[in-house]
């Protein structure tokens, strides 16, 4: 890809947005016993994806000074100068507006407005205020990252359902161990740019305890889809295995920390969410089909 295109691509935090879009799609599939209406699937996914990418671009515009001073973020296009603020603002506005229009007119207004609230929650409230205000920044800001399955659900049904809120809760509780594992590894960088992430304000030991506590909570919350009858035994087995493995990581991180373990815990957190949502999808749609074939 020519440089300019790859720069716009990186401005969107594509790997994060991909997982966000996937969780939204799982929300869509779980909202209905049958096939998701093709227009909700297509336009819902596109609209939510474009608005998430727009939020990520605005986040990079607002954070460019801090990004410049951290090794992890130094290669971002607004830091390298490959893109300037005007280009980025035009791009973020264009994809955000297209996304909003798609959701408003081709999906439904509730999905559009809830997605807009999510965008403002992440790009505005989290990036501008929370991130620099409190070490609970990512706990509160996590609500934006947890919203996509609800948005997907609403795209199909037009209403918010309690089962959708369970999916929200899973991502909401997953966010602290996801992020704090990385923040443990990178605490010096955050301290240098005066961002009060938990390991900076409360130390590594306290953060490891919090990661462990949230992972215990995540184990319990990940059982809720089965406990409420939304998912079946296939999901239950997957959730126990995946959450159990996460718990082993968190216990080792707390009681037997060693170099590189925090980063592997962070890597596992991403695999975990992808696999857990895949399990929800397979359990809901493929397992009944396979059972029908078998008998
Ligand atoms: C407030 C909530 C969240 C915070 C603070 C956060 C923080 C981060 C950070 C700082 C990274 C960068 C790691 C690096 O550059 O090495 C990252 C990576 C990642 N996050 Fe999160 N995250 C949050 C929520 C989410 C959500 C909701 C998802 C998806 C559903 C997600 C998926 C990912 C993925 C896939 C990566 C890997 C990206 C890559 O390889 O470039 N995150 N997260
Ligand atoms: C549907 C919709 C509008 C969704 C928006 C939600 C969204 C894009 C959440 C992303 C979460 C995330 C990557 C946070 C890290 O930001 P950070 O600034 O702490 O991380 P950084 O240092 O890597 O930039």
Short mmCIF file of C-alpha atoms in Angstrom, two decimals, residues 1-244:
data_model
loop_
_atom_site.label_atom_id
_atom_site.label_comp_id
_atom_site.label_asym_id
_atom_site.label_seq_id
_atom_site.Cartn_x
_atom_site.Cartn_y
_atom_site.Cartn_z
CA UNK A 1 0.00 0.00 0.00
CA UNK A 2 1.27 3.53 -0.70
CA UNK A 3 2.40 5.41 2.42
CA UNK A 4 -0.58 7.73 2.66
CA UNK A 5 -3.05 4.84 2.67
CA UNK A 6 -1.19 2.87 5.33
CA UNK A 7 -1.01 6.04 7.43
CA UNK A 8 -4.78 6.53 7.31
CA UNK A 9 -5.13 2.82 8.05
CA UNK A 10 -2.91 3.10 11.17
CA UNK A 11 -4.82 6.21 12.26
CA UNK A 12 -7.84 3.93 12.74
CA UNK A 13 -6.16 1.50 15.22
CA UNK A 14 -7.24 -1.27 12.83
CA UNK A 15 -6.55 -4.30 15.04
CA UNK A 16 -8.54 -2.90 17.97
CA UNK A 17 -11.37 -1.83 15.66
CA UNK A 18 -11.42 -5.30 14.08
CA UNK A 19 -12.00 -6.93 17.45
CA UNK A 20 -14.59 -4.28 18.35
CA UNK A 21 -16.44 -4.98 15.10
CA UNK A 22 -16.27 -8.71 15.77
CA UNK A 23 -17.86 -8.29 19.23
CA UNK A 24 -20.58 -6.14 17.63
CA UNK A 25 -21.25 -8.87 15.06
CA UNK A 26 -21.52 -11.49 17.80
CA UNK A 27 -24.08 -9.20 19.48
CA UNK A 28 -26.03 -9.22 16.21
CA UNK A 29 -25.93 -13.01 15.84
CA UNK A 30 -26.97 -13.63 19.44
CA UNK A 31 -29.91 -11.24 19.14
CA UNK A 32 -31.85 -13.59 16.90
CA UNK A 33 -32.43 -17.36 16.74
CA UNK A 34 -32.33 -17.23 12.93
CA UNK A 35 -30.06 -15.57 10.40
CA UNK A 36 -29.30 -11.89 11.00
CA UNK A 37 -31.12 -9.76 8.40
CA UNK A 38 -28.48 -9.03 5.79
CA UNK A 39 -28.94 -5.23 5.84
CA UNK A 40 -28.51 -5.06 9.64
CA UNK A 41 -25.41 -7.27 9.37
CA UNK A 42 -23.84 -5.39 6.48
CA UNK A 43 -24.73 -1.79 7.30
CA UNK A 44 -24.60 -2.28 11.08
CA UNK A 45 -21.07 -3.67 10.88
CA UNK A 46 -19.96 -1.00 8.45
CA UNK A 47 -21.49 1.88 10.43
CA UNK A 48 -20.17 0.72 13.82
CA UNK A 49 -16.73 0.00 12.29
CA UNK A 50 -16.49 3.44 10.65
CA UNK A 51 -17.50 5.23 13.85
CA UNK A 52 -15.06 3.18 15.96
CA UNK A 53 -12.29 4.01 13.47
CA UNK A 54 -13.27 7.69 13.61
CA UNK A 55 -13.10 7.57 17.44
CA UNK A 56 -9.62 6.01 17.22
CA UNK A 57 -8.47 8.75 14.82
CA UNK A 58 -9.77 11.52 17.11
CA UNK A 59 -8.00 9.78 20.03
CA UNK A 60 -4.71 9.92 18.13
CA UNK A 61 -5.25 13.58 17.22
CA UNK A 62 -5.83 14.54 20.84
CA UNK A 63 -3.05 12.33 22.19
CA UNK A 64 -0.32 13.17 19.66
CA UNK A 65 1.91 14.95 22.20
CA UNK A 66 1.92 12.03 24.66
CA UNK A 67 2.21 9.55 21.78
CA UNK A 68 5.36 11.35 20.65
CA UNK A 69 7.01 10.64 24.00
CA UNK A 70 6.21 6.93 24.32
CA UNK A 71 8.21 4.28 22.42
CA UNK A 72 5.05 2.20 21.84
CA UNK A 73 3.23 5.03 20.06
CA UNK A 74 6.11 6.93 18.46
CA UNK A 75 5.50 5.54 14.96
CA UNK A 76 1.90 6.77 14.74
CA UNK A 77 1.25 8.86 11.60
CA UNK A 78 0.53 12.10 13.47
CA UNK A 79 3.81 11.73 15.34
CA UNK A 80 5.96 10.88 12.33
CA UNK A 81 4.36 13.77 10.44
CA UNK A 82 3.07 11.52 7.64
CA UNK A 83 -0.35 13.00 8.37
CA UNK A 84 -1.14 16.46 9.72
CA UNK A 85 -4.02 17.57 11.95
CA UNK A 86 -6.13 18.92 9.08
CA UNK A 87 -5.87 15.71 7.05
CA UNK A 88 -6.65 13.64 10.13
CA UNK A 89 -9.59 15.83 11.16
CA UNK A 90 -11.09 15.70 7.65
CA UNK A 91 -10.67 11.93 7.55
CA UNK A 92 -12.12 11.36 11.05
CA UNK A 93 -15.08 13.64 10.30
CA UNK A 94 -15.74 11.99 6.93
CA UNK A 95 -15.75 8.39 8.13
CA UNK A 96 -17.61 9.35 11.33
CA UNK A 97 -20.36 11.13 9.39
CA UNK A 98 -20.64 8.35 6.81
CA UNK A 99 -20.87 5.80 9.64
CA UNK A 100 -23.52 7.86 11.43
CA UNK A 101 -25.57 8.31 8.23
CA UNK A 102 -25.41 4.58 7.48
CA UNK A 103 -26.64 3.69 10.97
CA UNK A 104 -29.27 6.43 11.02
CA UNK A 105 -30.86 5.69 7.68
CA UNK A 106 -29.97 2.10 6.82
CA UNK A 107 -30.06 0.49 10.29
CA UNK A 108 -32.04 2.34 12.98
CA UNK A 109 -31.79 5.65 14.88
CA UNK A 110 -31.25 4.04 18.33
CA UNK A 111 -28.14 2.24 17.07
CA UNK A 112 -26.88 5.48 15.54
CA UNK A 113 -27.33 7.57 18.69
CA UNK A 114 -25.91 4.91 21.02
CA UNK A 115 -22.87 4.55 18.75
CA UNK A 116 -22.42 8.33 18.79
CA UNK A 117 -22.56 8.32 22.60
CA UNK A 118 -19.90 5.56 22.55
CA UNK A 119 -17.71 7.59 20.18
CA UNK A 120 -17.96 10.68 22.40
CA UNK A 121 -17.38 8.50 25.49
CA UNK A 122 -14.08 7.18 24.13
CA UNK A 123 -12.72 10.03 21.98
CA UNK A 124 -14.07 12.78 24.26
CA UNK A 125 -14.65 11.76 27.86
CA UNK A 126 -11.91 9.10 28.13
CA UNK A 127 -9.22 10.69 25.95
CA UNK A 128 -9.68 14.31 26.96
CA UNK A 129 -10.58 13.97 30.61
CA UNK A 130 -10.50 10.54 32.30
CA UNK A 131 -7.13 9.38 30.96
CA UNK A 132 -5.31 12.19 32.77
CA UNK A 133 -7.69 12.58 35.71
CA UNK A 134 -7.81 9.29 37.61
CA UNK A 135 -6.22 5.82 37.73
CA UNK A 136 -9.79 4.50 37.36
CA UNK A 137 -9.68 6.01 33.81
CA UNK A 138 -9.82 2.70 31.98
CA UNK A 139 -12.42 1.17 34.29
CA UNK A 140 -14.88 3.97 33.52
CA UNK A 141 -13.68 4.46 29.93
CA UNK A 142 -14.02 0.70 29.44
CA UNK A 143 -17.76 1.26 29.11
CA UNK A 144 -17.15 2.63 25.60
CA UNK A 145 -15.12 -0.41 24.55
CA UNK A 146 -17.77 -2.70 26.05
CA UNK A 147 -20.67 -1.10 24.17
CA UNK A 148 -20.24 -2.68 20.68
CA UNK A 149 -22.10 -5.99 21.38
CA UNK A 150 -25.03 -3.89 22.65
CA UNK A 151 -24.83 -1.74 19.51
CA UNK A 152 -24.86 -4.89 17.38
CA UNK A 153 -27.84 -6.26 19.30
CA UNK A 154 -29.78 -3.00 18.91
CA UNK A 155 -28.95 -2.92 15.18
CA UNK A 156 -30.93 -6.16 14.82
CA UNK A 157 -33.76 -5.78 17.34
CA UNK A 158 -34.10 -2.02 17.81
CA UNK A 159 -34.10 -2.47 21.62
CA UNK A 160 -31.60 -3.01 24.44
CA UNK A 161 -31.99 -6.48 25.96
CA UNK A 162 -30.69 -7.77 29.30
CA UNK A 163 -28.75 -10.49 27.45
CA UNK A 164 -26.93 -7.79 25.50
CA UNK A 165 -25.99 -6.21 28.82
CA UNK A 166 -24.33 -9.48 29.87
CA UNK A 167 -22.06 -9.22 26.82
CA UNK A 168 -21.37 -5.60 27.81
CA UNK A 169 -20.48 -6.74 31.33
CA UNK A 170 -18.01 -9.36 30.06
CA UNK A 171 -15.98 -6.77 28.10
CA UNK A 172 -16.36 -4.19 30.85
CA UNK A 173 -14.81 -6.54 33.44
CA UNK A 174 -12.23 -7.81 30.90
CA UNK A 175 -10.85 -4.31 30.19
CA UNK A 176 -8.91 -3.74 33.47
CA UNK A 177 -6.85 -6.97 33.29
CA UNK A 178 -6.41 -6.37 29.51
CA UNK A 179 -5.01 -2.92 29.96
CA UNK A 180 -3.28 -3.11 33.34
CA UNK A 181 -1.22 -6.12 32.21
CA UNK A 182 0.21 -3.87 29.48
CA UNK A 183 0.48 -0.89 31.83
CA UNK A 184 2.58 -2.96 34.27
CA UNK A 185 5.06 -3.57 31.45
CA UNK A 186 4.97 0.06 30.28
CA UNK A 187 4.59 1.89 33.63
CA UNK A 188 7.75 3.96 33.20
CA UNK A 189 6.54 5.42 29.90
CA UNK A 190 3.19 6.39 31.42
CA UNK A 191 4.97 7.99 34.40
CA UNK A 192 7.20 10.03 32.06
CA UNK A 193 4.20 11.54 30.26
CA UNK A 194 2.29 12.13 33.53
CA UNK A 195 -0.60 9.83 32.74
CA UNK A 196 -1.87 8.46 36.06
CA UNK A 197 -2.29 4.81 35.11
CA UNK A 198 -2.76 2.48 38.09
CA UNK A 199 0.82 1.07 38.22
CA UNK A 200 2.12 4.66 38.25
CA UNK A 201 -0.12 5.90 41.08
CA UNK A 202 -0.49 2.73 43.17
CA UNK A 203 2.54 0.60 42.25
CA UNK A 204 3.03 -2.73 40.50
CA UNK A 205 2.08 -4.94 43.45
CA UNK A 206 -1.31 -3.27 43.92
CA UNK A 207 -1.99 -3.38 40.17
CA UNK A 208 -1.21 -7.11 40.05
CA UNK A 209 -3.73 -7.64 42.89
CA UNK A 210 -6.34 -5.68 40.93
CA UNK A 211 -5.64 -7.72 37.78
CA UNK A 212 -6.16 -10.90 39.82
CA UNK A 213 -9.39 -9.65 41.43
CA UNK A 214 -10.87 -8.53 38.10
CA UNK A 215 -9.88 -11.86 36.52
CA UNK A 216 -11.73 -13.74 39.29
CA UNK A 217 -14.73 -11.51 38.62
CA UNK A 218 -14.34 -12.14 34.88
CA UNK A 219 -14.42 -15.90 35.51
CA UNK A 220 -17.80 -15.50 37.24
CA UNK A 221 -19.22 -13.01 34.73
CA UNK A 222 -18.16 -15.23 31.80
CA UNK A 223 -20.48 -17.93 33.17
CA UNK A 224 -23.54 -15.64 33.03
CA UNK A 225 -24.47 -16.42 29.39
CA UNK A 226 -24.86 -20.08 30.42
CA UNK A 227 -26.45 -19.30 33.80
CA UNK A 228 -29.15 -17.17 32.15
CA UNK A 229 -29.91 -19.72 29.42
CA UNK A 230 -28.51 -17.57 26.62
CA UNK A 231 -25.76 -20.11 25.79
CA UNK A 232 -25.37 -23.86 26.07
CA UNK A 233 -22.81 -26.42 27.33
CA UNK A 234 -20.37 -25.84 24.48
CA UNK A 235 -20.02 -22.22 25.57
CA UNK A 236 -19.82 -23.21 29.24
CA UNK A 237 -16.87 -25.56 28.65
CA UNK A 238 -15.08 -22.93 26.54
CA UNK A 239 -15.69 -20.18 29.11
CA UNK A 240 -14.38 -22.32 31.98
CA UNK A 241 -11.27 -23.28 29.99
CA UNK A 242 -10.52 -19.78 28.69
CA UNK A 243 -11.27 -17.97 31.97
CA UNK A 244 -9.42 -20.64 33.97
#
